[in-house]
Coordinates of N, CA and C in Angstrom, one line a residue:
Chain A
X1 N 14.5 -2.4 -11.9 CA 13.2 -3.0 -12.4 C 12.1 -2.6 -11.3
X2 N 10.6 -2.9 -11.5 CA 10.0 -2.9 -10.7 C 9.8 -3.6 -9.5
X3 N 9.5 -3.1 -8.2 CA 9.3 -3.9 -7.1 C 8.2 -3.5 -6.3
X4 N 7.5 -4.3 -6.0 CA 6.2 -4.1 -5.2 C 6.0 -4.9 -3.8
X5 N 6.0 -4.0 -2.8 CA 5.9 -4.2 -1.4 C 4.2 -4.2 -0.9
X6 N 4.2 -5.2 -0.1 CA 2.7 -5.5 0.5 C 2.7 -5.7 1.9
X7 N 1.7 -4.8 2.6 CA 1.4 -4.9 3.9 C 0.3 -4.8 4.5
X8 N -0.2 -5.5 5.4 CA 0.7 -6.8 6.3 C 0.8 -7.9 5.6
X9 N 1.6 -8.8 6.2 CA 1.6 -10.3 5.5 C 0.2 -10.9 6.1
X10 N 0.0 -10.5 7.4 CA -1.2 -11.4 7.9 C -2.2 -10.3 8.6
X11 N -3.5 -10.5 8.2 CA -4.4 -9.5 9.1 C -5.7 -10.2 9.4
X12 N -6.2 -10.1 10.9 CA -7.2 -10.4 11.4 C -8.4 -9.4 11.7
X13 N -9.5 -9.5 11.2 CA -10.5 -8.5 11.5 C -11.6 -9.4 11.7
X14 N -12.8 -8.7 12.6 CA -13.8 -9.2 12.9 C -14.7 -9.1 11.9
X15 N -15.7 -10.1 11.8 CA -16.6 -10.3 10.9 C -17.7 -8.8 10.6
X16 N -17.8 -8.2 9.6 CA -18.5 -7.0 9.7 C -17.6 -5.9 9.5
X17 N -16.2 -6.0 10.3 CA -15.6 -4.7 10.2 C -14.7 -4.6 8.7
X18 N -14.0 -3.5 8.6 CA -13.3 -3.2 7.4 C -11.8 -3.9 7.1
X19 N -11.6 -4.2 6.3 CA -9.9 -4.6 5.9 C -9.2 -3.9 5.2
X20 N -8.0 -3.4 5.2 CA -7.3 -2.9 4.2 C -5.7 -3.3 4.1
X21 N -5.6 -3.3 3.0 CA -4.2 -3.8 2.5 C -3.5 -3.1 1.7
X22 N -2.0 -2.7 2.1 CA -1.5 -1.6 1.5 C -0.3 -2.3 0.5
X23 N 0.0 -1.4 -0.7 CA 0.9 -1.9 -1.7 C 1.7 -0.6 -1.9
X24 N 3.1 -0.7 -1.9 CA 3.9 0.2 -2.5 C 4.6 -0.3 -3.8
X25 N 5.0 0.5 -4.8 CA 5.8 0.4 -6.0 C 6.5 1.2 -6.3
X26 N 7.8 0.7 -6.9 CA 9.1 1.7 -7.3 C 8.9 2.3 -8.3
X27 N 8.4 1.6 -9.3 CA 8.4 2.4 -11.0 C 7.2 3.2 -11.1
X28 N 7.6 4.4 -11.6 CA 6.8 5.5 -11.6 C 6.1 5.3 -13.1
X29 N 6.6 4.3 -13.8 CA 5.9 4.2 -15.1 C 5.0 3.4 -15.1
X30 N 5.0 2.5 -14.1 CA 3.7 1.7 -13.6 C 2.6 2.1 -13.7
X31 N 1.6 1.5 -14.7 CA 0.3 1.9 -14.9 C -0.8 0.8 -14.8
X32 N -0.5 -0.3 -14.2 CA -1.8 -1.2 -14.1 C -1.5 -2.1 -12.8
X33 N -2.5 -1.8 -12.0 CA -2.5 -2.3 -10.7 C -3.4 -3.5 -10.3
X34 N -3.4 -4.7 -10.7 CA -4.4 -5.3 -10.3 C -4.3 -6.4 -8.7
X35 N -5.2 -6.8 -8.1 CA -5.6 -7.3 -7.0 C -6.0 -8.8 -7.4
X36 N -5.4 -9.9 -6.5 CA -5.7 -11.2 -7.0 C -6.4 -11.9 -5.5
X37 N -7.0 -12.7 -5.3 CA -7.6 -13.5 -4.1 C -7.4 -15.0 -4.5
X38 N -6.5 -15.5 -3.5 CA -6.4 -16.9 -3.8 C -6.9 -17.5 -2.4
X39 N -8.2 -18.3 -2.7 CA -8.6 -19.4 -2.0 C -7.6 -20.6 -1.7
X40 N -7.9 -21.2 -0.8 CA -7.2 -22.5 -0.3 C -7.3 -23.7 -1.5
X41 N -6.1 -24.1 -1.9 CA -5.9 -25.1 -2.8 C -6.2 -24.9 -4.2
X42 N -6.4 -23.5 -4.6 CA -6.9 -23.0 -5.8 C -5.9 -21.7 -6.3
X43 N -5.9 -21.6 -7.8 CA -5.1 -20.6 -8.4 C -5.8 -18.9 -8.0
X44 N -5.1 -18.2 -8.1 CA -5.4 -16.8 -7.9 C -6.6 -16.2 -8.7
X45 N -7.4 -15.4 -8.2 CA -8.5 -15.0 -9.2 C -8.6 -13.4 -9.0
X46 N -8.6 -12.8 -10.1 CA -8.6 -11.3 -10.1 C -10.1 -10.8 -9.4
X47 N -9.9 -9.8 -8.5 CA -11.0 -9.4 -7.9 C -11.4 -7.7 -8.2
X48 N -10.3 -7.0 -8.5 CA -10.4 -5.7 -8.8 C -9.2 -5.4 -9.5
X49 N -9.1 -4.3 -10.5 CA -8.0 -3.8 -11.0 C -8.0 -2.2 -11.0
X50 N -7.1 -1.5 -11.2 CA -7.1 0.0 -11.4 C -5.9 0.5 -12.2
X51 N -6.1 1.6 -13.1 CA -5.1 2.2 -14.0 C -4.9 3.5 -13.7
X52 N -3.4 3.8 -14.0 CA -2.9 5.1 -13.5 C -3.7 6.0 -13.9
X53 N -4.7 6.1 -14.5 CA -5.3 7.4 -14.9 C -6.6 7.5 -14.0
X54 N -6.7 6.6 -13.1 CA -8.0 6.5 -12.0 C -7.5 6.6 -10.7
X55 N -8.5 7.3 -10.0 CA -7.8 7.2 -8.5 C -8.2 6.2 -7.8
X56 N -9.6 6.2 -7.9 CA -10.3 5.1 -7.1 C -11.2 4.1 -8.1
X57 N -11.6 2.9 -7.5 CA -12.5 2.2 -8.2 C -13.3 1.4 -7.3
X58 N -14.4 1.1 -7.4 CA -15.3 0.6 -6.6 C -15.9 -0.8 -7.0
X59 N -16.1 -2.1 -6.6 CA -17.0 -3.1 -6.9 C -17.8 -3.5 -6.0
X60 N -18.9 -3.1 -5.3 CA -19.8 -3.7 -4.3 C -18.8 -3.5 -3.0
X61 N -18.6 -4.3 -2.2 CA -17.9 -4.2 -0.8 C -16.5 -4.0 -1.3
X62 N -15.7 -3.9 -2.2 CA -14.3 -3.9 -2.7 C -14.0 -2.7 -3.5
X63 N -13.1 -1.8 -2.7 CA -12.8 -0.8 -3.3 C -11.0 -0.8 -3.6
X64 N -10.5 -0.1 -4.3 CA -8.9 0.2 -4.7 C -8.6 1.7 -4.7
X65 N -7.7 2.1 -4.0 CA -7.5 3.5 -4.4 C -5.9 3.5 -4.9
X66 N -5.3 4.6 -5.3 CA -4.4 4.7 -6.1 C -3.9 6.2 -6.0
X67 N -2.6 6.1 -5.1 CA -1.9 7.5 -5.1 C -0.6 7.5 -5.8
X68 N -0.8 8.0 -7.1 CA 0.4 7.9 -8.0 C 1.5 8.6 -7.3
X69 N 1.4 9.9 -6.8 CA 2.5 10.7 -6.4 C 3.3 9.9 -5.2
X70 N 2.8 9.3 -4.2 CA 3.1 8.4 -3.4 C 3.7 7.0 -3.9
X71 N 3.1 6.8 -5.0 CA 3.2 5.5 -5.5 C 2.8 4.1 -4.5
X72 N 1.8 4.5 -4.1 CA 0.8 3.5 -3.3 C -0.6 3.1 -3.6
X73 N -0.9 1.6 -3.2 CA -2.3 1.6 -3.8 C -2.8 0.6 -2.6
X74 N -4.1 0.7 -2.2 CA -4.6 0.0 -1.5 C -6.0 -0.5 -1.9
X75 N -6.1 -2.0 -1.1 CA -7.4 -2.7 -1.2 C -8.2 -2.5 0.0
X76 N -9.5 -2.1 0.0 CA -10.5 -1.8 1.1 C -11.6 -2.7 0.9
X77 N -11.7 -3.5 1.9 CA -12.8 -4.3 2.0 C -13.8 -4.0 3.0
X78 N -15.1 -3.6 2.8 CA -16.1 -3.4 3.8 C -17.0 -4.4 4.4
X79 N -17.6 -4.4 5.4 CA -18.5 -5.3 5.7 C -18.1 -6.8 5.7
X80 N -16.9 -7.2 6.2 CA -16.2 -8.3 5.8 C -17.1 -9.3 6.3
X81 N -16.9 -10.7 5.4 CA -17.6 -11.9 5.5 C -16.7 -13.2 5.6
X82 N -17.1 -14.0 6.4 CA -16.4 -15.1 6.4 C -15.5 -15.7 4.9
X83 N -16.0 -15.6 4.1 CA -15.8 -15.9 2.8 C -14.7 -15.1 2.3
X84 N -14.6 -14.1 2.9 CA -13.5 -13.2 2.3 C -12.0 -13.6 2.9
X85 N -12.2 -14.5 3.7 CA -10.7 -15.4 4.5 C -10.0 -15.7 3.1
X86 N -8.9 -15.4 2.6 CA -8.0 -15.8 1.7 C -6.7 -15.2 1.7
X87 N -5.9 -15.6 0.8 CA -4.6 -14.6 0.6 C -5.0 -13.6 -0.6
X88 N -4.4 -12.4 -0.3 CA -4.5 -11.4 -1.2 C -3.2 -11.1 -1.9
X89 N -3.2 -10.9 -3.2 CA -1.8 -10.3 -3.9 C -2.1 -9.2 -4.5
X90 N -1.3 -8.1 -4.4 CA -1.4 -7.1 -5.2 C -0.3 -7.2 -6.3
X91 N -0.5 -6.4 -7.5 CA 0.5 -6.6 -8.4 C 0.9 -5.2 -9.1
X92 N 1.9 -5.0 -9.9 CA 2.1 -3.9 -10.8 C 2.7 -4.1 -11.9
X93 N 2.3 -3.5 -13.0 CA 2.7 -3.6 -14.4 C 2.9 -2.5 -15.2
X94 N 4.0 -2.5 -15.8 CA 4.3 -1.4 -16.9 C 3.4 -1.3 -18.2
X95 N 2.6 -2.5 -18.5 CA 1.4 -2.4 -19.2 C 2.3 -2.6 -20.6
X96 N 2.1 -1.6 -21.6 CA 2.3 -1.9 -23.0 C 3.9 -1.5 -23.1
X97 N 4.6 -1.2 -22.0 CA 6.0 -0.9 -22.1 C 6.8 -2.3 -21.9
X98 N 6.1 -3.1 -21.0 CA 6.8 -4.2 -20.6 C 5.8 -5.0 -20.2
X99 N 6.3 -6.4 -20.6 CA 5.0 -7.5 -20.4 C 5.2 -8.4 -19.1
X100 N 6.3 -7.8 -18.2 CA 6.4 -8.3 -16.8 C 5.3 -7.8 -15.9
X101 N 5.4 -8.9 -15.0 CA 4.1 -8.3 -13.7 C 4.6 -8.8 -12.7
X102 N 4.9 -7.9 -11.6 CA 5.4 -8.1 -10.3 C 4.4 -7.9 -9.1
X103 N 4.4 -9.1 -8.5 CA 3.3 -9.3 -7.7 C 4.0 -9.1 -6.1
X104 N 3.4 -8.7 -5.2 CA 3.4 -8.5 -3.9 C 3.6 -9.9 -2.9
X105 N 4.2 -10.1 -1.9 CA 4.3 -11.1 -1.4 C 2.9 -11.6 -0.7
X106 N 1.9 -11.0 -0.7 CA 0.6 -11.7 0.0 C 0.4 -11.3 1.2
X107 N -1.1 -11.3 1.3 CA -1.6 -10.9 2.8 C -2.5 -12.1 3.0
X108 N -2.1 -12.5 4.3 CA -3.3 -13.8 4.7 C -4.5 -12.9 5.3
X109 N -5.7 -13.1 4.9 CA -6.6 -12.2 5.7 C -7.7 -13.4 6.6
X110 N -7.7 -13.2 7.7 CA -8.7 -13.9 8.7 C -9.7 -13.2 8.9
X111 N -11.0 -13.6 8.7 CA -12.2 -13.0 9.2 C -12.6 -13.8 10.6
X112 N -12.6 -13.1 11.7 CA -13.0 -14.0 13.0 C -14.8 -13.7 13.1
X113 N -15.1 -15.0 13.6 CA -16.4 -14.8 13.9 C -17.0 -14.1 15.1
Chain B
X1 N -16.3 -24.9 -21.0 CA -16.1 -24.3 -20.0 C -14.6 -23.6 -20.4
X2 N -14.5 -22.1 -20.2 CA -13.4 -21.6 -20.3 C -12.6 -21.8 -19.2
X3 N -11.3 -22.1 -19.4 CA -10.1 -22.5 -18.4 C -9.1 -22.6 -18.9
X4 N -8.1 -22.9 -17.9 CA -6.6 -23.0 -18.1 C -6.4 -24.3 -17.4
X5 N -5.8 -25.1 -17.9 CA -5.8 -26.5 -17.3 C -4.2 -26.8 -17.3
X6 N -3.5 -27.5 -16.3 CA -2.1 -27.9 -16.2 C -2.3 -29.3 -15.6
X7 N -1.2 -30.1 -16.2 CA -1.1 -31.5 -15.9 C 0.5 -31.3 -15.8
X8 N 0.9 -32.6 -14.8 CA 0.2 -33.1 -13.7 C 0.0 -32.1 -12.6
X9 N -0.9 -32.4 -11.7 CA -1.4 -31.6 -10.6 C -0.2 -31.5 -9.3
X10 N 0.3 -32.9 -9.3 CA 1.3 -33.3 -8.7 C 2.2 -34.3 -8.9
X11 N 3.3 -33.7 -8.8 CA 4.6 -34.5 -9.2 C 5.7 -34.6 -8.2
X12 N 6.1 -35.8 -7.6 CA 7.4 -36.0 -7.1 C 8.5 -36.6 -7.9
X13 N 9.8 -36.0 -8.2 CA 10.9 -36.4 -9.1 C 12.1 -36.4 -8.3
X14 N 13.2 -36.7 -9.2 CA 14.5 -36.8 -8.3 C 15.3 -35.7 -9.3
X15 N 16.3 -35.4 -8.6 CA 17.4 -34.5 -9.3 C 17.6 -34.7 -10.5
X16 N 17.6 -34.1 -11.4 CA 18.5 -34.4 -12.8 C 17.7 -34.8 -13.8
X17 N 16.2 -35.3 -13.4 CA 15.4 -36.2 -14.4 C 14.5 -35.1 -15.2
X18 N 14.6 -35.1 -16.4 CA 13.9 -34.1 -16.9 C 12.4 -34.0 -16.8
X19 N 11.8 -33.0 -17.0 CA 10.1 -33.1 -16.6 C 9.6 -32.3 -17.5
X20 N 8.2 -32.2 -18.0 CA 7.5 -31.2 -18.5 C 6.3 -30.9 -17.7
X21 N 5.8 -29.9 -17.4 CA 4.6 -29.7 -17.1 C 3.7 -28.5 -18.1
X22 N 2.7 -29.4 -18.6 CA 1.9 -28.8 -19.8 C 0.7 -27.7 -19.2
X23 N 0.5 -26.6 -20.0 CA -0.7 -25.4 -19.8 C -1.1 -25.4 -20.9
X24 N -2.4 -25.5 -20.8 CA -3.4 -25.2 -22.0 C -4.5 -24.4 -21.6
X25 N -5.0 -23.3 -22.8 CA -6.0 -22.9 -22.3 C -7.0 -22.6 -23.7
X26 N -8.1 -22.4 -23.4 CA -9.0 -22.8 -24.6 C -9.9 -21.4 -24.9
X27 N -9.1 -20.1 -24.4 CA -10.0 -19.1 -24.3 C -9.7 -18.0 -25.5
X28 N -8.5 -18.6 -26.4 CA -7.9 -17.9 -27.5 C -7.0 -16.8 -27.0
X29 N -6.6 -16.8 -25.8 CA -5.7 -15.7 -25.3 C -4.3 -15.6 -25.8
X30 N -3.8 -14.5 -26.0 CA -2.5 -14.1 -26.6 C -1.7 -14.4 -25.6
X31 N -1.7 -13.8 -24.3 CA -0.6 -14.0 -23.5 C -0.7 -14.7 -22.6
X32 N 0.3 -15.3 -22.4 CA 0.5 -16.7 -21.4 C 1.8 -16.5 -20.2
X33 N 1.8 -17.1 -19.3 CA 2.8 -16.8 -18.4 C 2.7 -18.0 -17.1
X34 N 4.1 -18.2 -16.6 CA 4.2 -19.3 -15.7 C 4.6 -18.4 -14.6
X35 N 4.5 -19.2 -13.2 CA 4.9 -18.3 -11.8 C 5.0 -19.5 -11.0
X36 N 5.9 -19.2 -10.2 CA 6.1 -20.1 -8.9 C 5.6 -19.4 -7.9
X37 N 5.2 -20.3 -7.0 CA 4.6 -19.6 -5.6 C 5.4 -20.4 -4.2
X38 N 6.1 -19.5 -3.4 CA 6.9 -20.1 -2.6 C 6.3 -19.5 -1.3
X39 N 6.3 -20.0 0.1 CA 5.9 -19.7 1.4 C 6.9 -18.1 1.5
X40 N 6.1 -16.8 1.7 CA 7.0 -15.9 2.0 C 7.6 -15.1 1.0
X41 N 7.3 -15.6 -0.1 CA 7.8 -14.9 -1.3 C 6.6 -14.6 -2.2
X42 N 5.7 -15.2 -2.1 CA 4.5 -14.8 -3.0 C 4.6 -15.4 -4.5
X43 N 4.1 -14.7 -5.4 CA 4.0 -15.1 -6.8 C 5.2 -14.5 -7.5
X44 N 6.3 -15.4 -8.1 CA 7.2 -14.9 -9.0 C 6.9 -15.4 -10.5
X45 N 7.2 -14.5 -11.3 CA 7.0 -14.7 -12.9 C 8.3 -15.4 -13.5
X46 N 8.0 -16.5 -14.0 CA 9.3 -17.2 -14.4 C 9.4 -16.8 -15.9
X47 N 8.5 -17.1 -16.8 CA 8.6 -16.7 -18.2 C 7.0 -16.3 -18.6
X48 N 7.0 -15.8 -19.6 CA 5.9 -15.3 -20.1 C 6.1 -15.1 -21.9
X49 N 4.7 -15.2 -22.4 CA 4.6 -15.2 -23.9 C 3.6 -14.3 -24.4
X50 N 4.0 -13.4 -25.3 CA 2.8 -12.4 -25.7 C 2.0 -12.9 -27.0
X51 N 2.7 -14.0 -27.7 CA 2.1 -14.7 -28.6 C 2.8 -15.6 -29.0
X52 N 2.5 -16.8 -30.2 CA 2.8 -17.9 -30.6 C 4.4 -17.4 -31.2
X53 N 5.5 -18.4 -30.7 CA 7.1 -18.2 -30.9 C 7.3 -16.9 -30.4
X54 N 6.8 -16.4 -29.3 CA 7.2 -15.2 -28.8 C 7.6 -15.2 -27.3
X55 N 8.6 -15.6 -26.9 CA 8.5 -15.8 -25.2 C 9.7 -14.9 -24.7
X56 N 9.6 -14.6 -23.4 CA 10.6 -13.5 -22.6 C 10.8 -14.2 -21.3
X57 N 11.9 -13.8 -20.8 CA 12.1 -14.2 -19.2 C 11.4 -13.3 -18.3
X58 N 11.0 -13.7 -17.2 CA 10.3 -12.9 -16.2 C 11.4 -12.7 -15.1
X59 N 11.0 -12.7 -13.7 CA 12.1 -12.6 -12.8 C 12.8 -13.5 -12.3
X60 N 12.4 -14.8 -12.6 CA 13.2 -15.9 -12.1 C 13.2 -16.8 -12.9
X61 N 13.9 -16.9 -14.1 CA 13.9 -17.8 -15.3 C 14.8 -19.1 -15.2
X62 N 15.8 -18.9 -14.3 CA 17.0 -19.7 -14.2 C 16.4 -20.9 -13.9
X63 N 16.8 -22.2 -14.9 CA 16.7 -23.5 -14.5 C 15.5 -23.9 -15.2
X64 N 14.8 -23.1 -15.9 CA 13.5 -23.4 -16.9 C 13.5 -22.9 -18.1
X65 N 12.8 -23.8 -19.0 CA 12.5 -23.3 -20.6 C 11.0 -23.4 -20.9
X66 N 10.8 -22.7 -21.8 CA 9.4 -22.7 -22.3 C 9.4 -22.7 -23.8
X67 N 8.0 -23.1 -24.3 CA 8.1 -22.9 -25.7 C 6.6 -22.5 -25.9
X68 N 6.4 -21.6 -27.2 CA 5.0 -21.5 -27.5 C 4.9 -21.7 -29.0
X69 N 4.6 -23.2 -29.5 CA 4.6 -23.5 -30.5 C 2.8 -23.2 -31.3
X70 N 2.2 -23.4 -30.3 CA 0.8 -23.0 -30.6 C 0.3 -22.2 -29.5
X71 N -0.8 -21.5 -30.1 CA -1.5 -20.4 -29.2 C -2.1 -20.8 -27.8
X72 N -2.7 -22.0 -28.0 CA -3.5 -22.6 -26.7 C -2.3 -23.3 -25.8
X73 N -1.1 -23.6 -25.8 CA -0.3 -24.4 -25.2 C 1.0 -23.6 -24.8
X74 N 1.4 -23.7 -23.6 CA 2.7 -23.0 -23.2 C 3.4 -24.0 -21.9
X75 N 4.0 -25.1 -22.4 CA 4.8 -26.1 -21.5 C 5.8 -25.2 -20.9
X76 N 5.9 -25.7 -19.6 CA 7.1 -25.7 -18.8 C 8.2 -26.5 -18.8
X77 N 9.3 -26.6 -19.2 CA 10.2 -27.5 -19.0 C 11.7 -27.4 -18.0
X78 N 11.6 -28.4 -17.1 CA 12.7 -28.4 -16.3 C 13.9 -29.6 -16.8
X79 N 14.8 -28.9 -17.2 CA 15.9 -29.9 -18.0 C 16.4 -30.6 -17.2
X80 N 16.8 -30.0 -15.8 CA 17.8 -31.1 -15.0 C 17.4 -30.2 -13.6
X81 N 16.1 -30.8 -13.0 CA 15.4 -30.2 -11.8 C 16.4 -30.4 -10.6
X82 N 16.4 -29.4 -9.7 CA 17.0 -29.3 -8.6 C 16.2 -29.0 -7.5
X83 N 16.6 -29.4 -6.1 CA 15.5 -29.2 -5.2 C 15.2 -27.9 -4.8
X84 N 15.9 -27.0 -5.3 CA 15.0 -25.6 -4.9 C 14.1 -25.1 -6.0
X85 N 13.9 -26.2 -6.8 CA 12.8 -26.0 -7.8 C 11.3 -26.3 -7.1
X86 N 11.6 -27.0 -6.0 CA 10.5 -27.6 -5.4 C 9.6 -26.6 -5.0
X87 N 8.5 -26.6 -5.4 CA 7.5 -25.3 -5.4 C 6.1 -25.6 -6.0
X88 N 5.1 -24.5 -6.0 CA 3.8 -24.9 -6.4 C 3.6 -23.8 -7.8
X89 N 3.4 -24.3 -9.1 CA 3.7 -23.7 -10.2 C 2.2 -23.3 -10.8
X90 N 2.0 -22.1 -11.3 CA 0.8 -21.6 -11.6 C 1.4 -21.2 -13.2
X91 N 0.2 -21.6 -14.3 CA 0.1 -21.2 -15.4 C -1.1 -20.0 -15.5
X92 N -1.1 -19.2 -16.5 CA -2.1 -18.0 -16.4 C -2.0 -17.6 -17.8
X93 N -3.1 -17.0 -18.1 CA -3.3 -16.4 -19.6 C -4.1 -15.4 -19.5
X94 N -4.1 -14.5 -20.5 CA -5.0 -13.3 -20.7 C -5.1 -12.8 -21.9
X95 N -6.0 -12.0 -22.0 CA -6.6 -11.5 -23.7 C -5.3 -11.0 -24.5
X96 N -5.0 -9.7 -23.8 CA -4.2 -9.1 -24.4 C -2.8 -9.6 -24.9
X97 N -2.6 -9.0 -25.9 CA -1.0 -9.7 -26.4 C 0.0 -8.6 -26.4
X98 N -0.2 -7.3 -25.6 CA 0.6 -6.5 -25.5 C 0.6 -5.8 -24.2
X99 N 1.4 -6.2 -23.4 CA 1.3 -5.8 -21.7 C 0.4 -6.4 -20.9
X100 N 0.9 -6.6 -19.9 CA 0.0 -7.2 -18.7 C -1.3 -6.1 -18.5
X101 N -2.2 -6.1 -19.2 CA -3.3 -5.3 -18.8 C -4.7 -5.6 -18.5
X102 N -4.5 -6.7 -18.5 CA -6.0 -7.6 -18.8 C -5.9 -8.7 -17.4
X103 N -7.3 -9.2 -17.2 CA -7.4 -9.9 -16.2 C -6.6 -11.6 -16.7
X104 N -5.8 -11.7 -15.7 CA -5.1 -13.0 -16.0 C -5.8 -14.2 -15.2
X105 N -6.1 -15.1 -16.1 CA -6.7 -16.4 -15.5 C -5.7 -17.6 -15.1
X106 N -5.7 -18.0 -13.9 CA -5.0 -18.9 -13.5 C -5.2 -20.4 -13.5
X107 N -4.4 -21.2 -14.0 CA -4.9 -22.7 -13.8 C -4.8 -23.1 -12.3
X108 N -5.1 -24.3 -12.1 CA -5.2 -24.9 -10.6 C -3.9 -25.3 -9.9
X109 N -2.9 -25.1 -10.7 CA -1.6 -25.2 -10.0 C -1.1 -26.6 -10.0
X110 N 0.3 -26.8 -10.1 CA 1.2 -28.0 -10.0 C 2.0 -28.1 -8.8
X111 N 2.0 -28.9 -8.0 CA 2.8 -29.1 -6.8 C 4.0 -29.7 -7.1
X112 N 5.1 -29.4 -7.4 CA 6.3 -30.0 -7.7 C 7.3 -30.1 -6.7
X113 N 7.6 -31.5 -6.3 CA 8.8 -31.7 -5.2 C 9.9 -32.8 -6.1
X114 N 10.9 -31.9 -6.0 CA 12.4 -32.4 -6.4 C 13.1 -33.0 -5.2
X115 N 13.5 -34.3 -5.1 CA 14.2 -35.0 -4.0 C 15.7 -35.1 -4.7

């Protein structure tokens, strides 16, 4: 089955700098890759997603890139702000072929003042 | 307000005492799912449901049951809880009924402790 690995487990960046979180997946048939942000005491919330027919997607300060050949995808946050501090999860799904979704183990992002 | 609700939010119980965690969504979503979150392990899918009366196992279904008799409700049942089921549980729902290709909306979580 699908396996999603996420790195790093913890990341500290200076406010205003960029942060990058990377994930790899094992099943080349996976076609949907969402990223979720979890703030303290809350449930995860979708921040961006990408499908396998797209190489990059941006939404303001957040971008996701997908390399299907290498089977990895990354989350990029630019001009980081204190409110970006949270745990981020990547995930992979086979979409219509399988209704399971596999999450990475998460990255705790600290934005330093 | 569109939301996923879970009850209870906190529960302390003892080994072997059956319990149910309820989940309800008011968005007319087809897909619902249960996850457990443990330190260092991230989110792991327990069970999911594409539609009423359709349920299937996720990655860690052992020790859990679910039912989907109505579209809006998806209760998680622990028939005989054990300490290794101590965890933070999340229910989620999404619009699509075929594959996980839509935004999942998560509930606030239920923190369960089994003594």
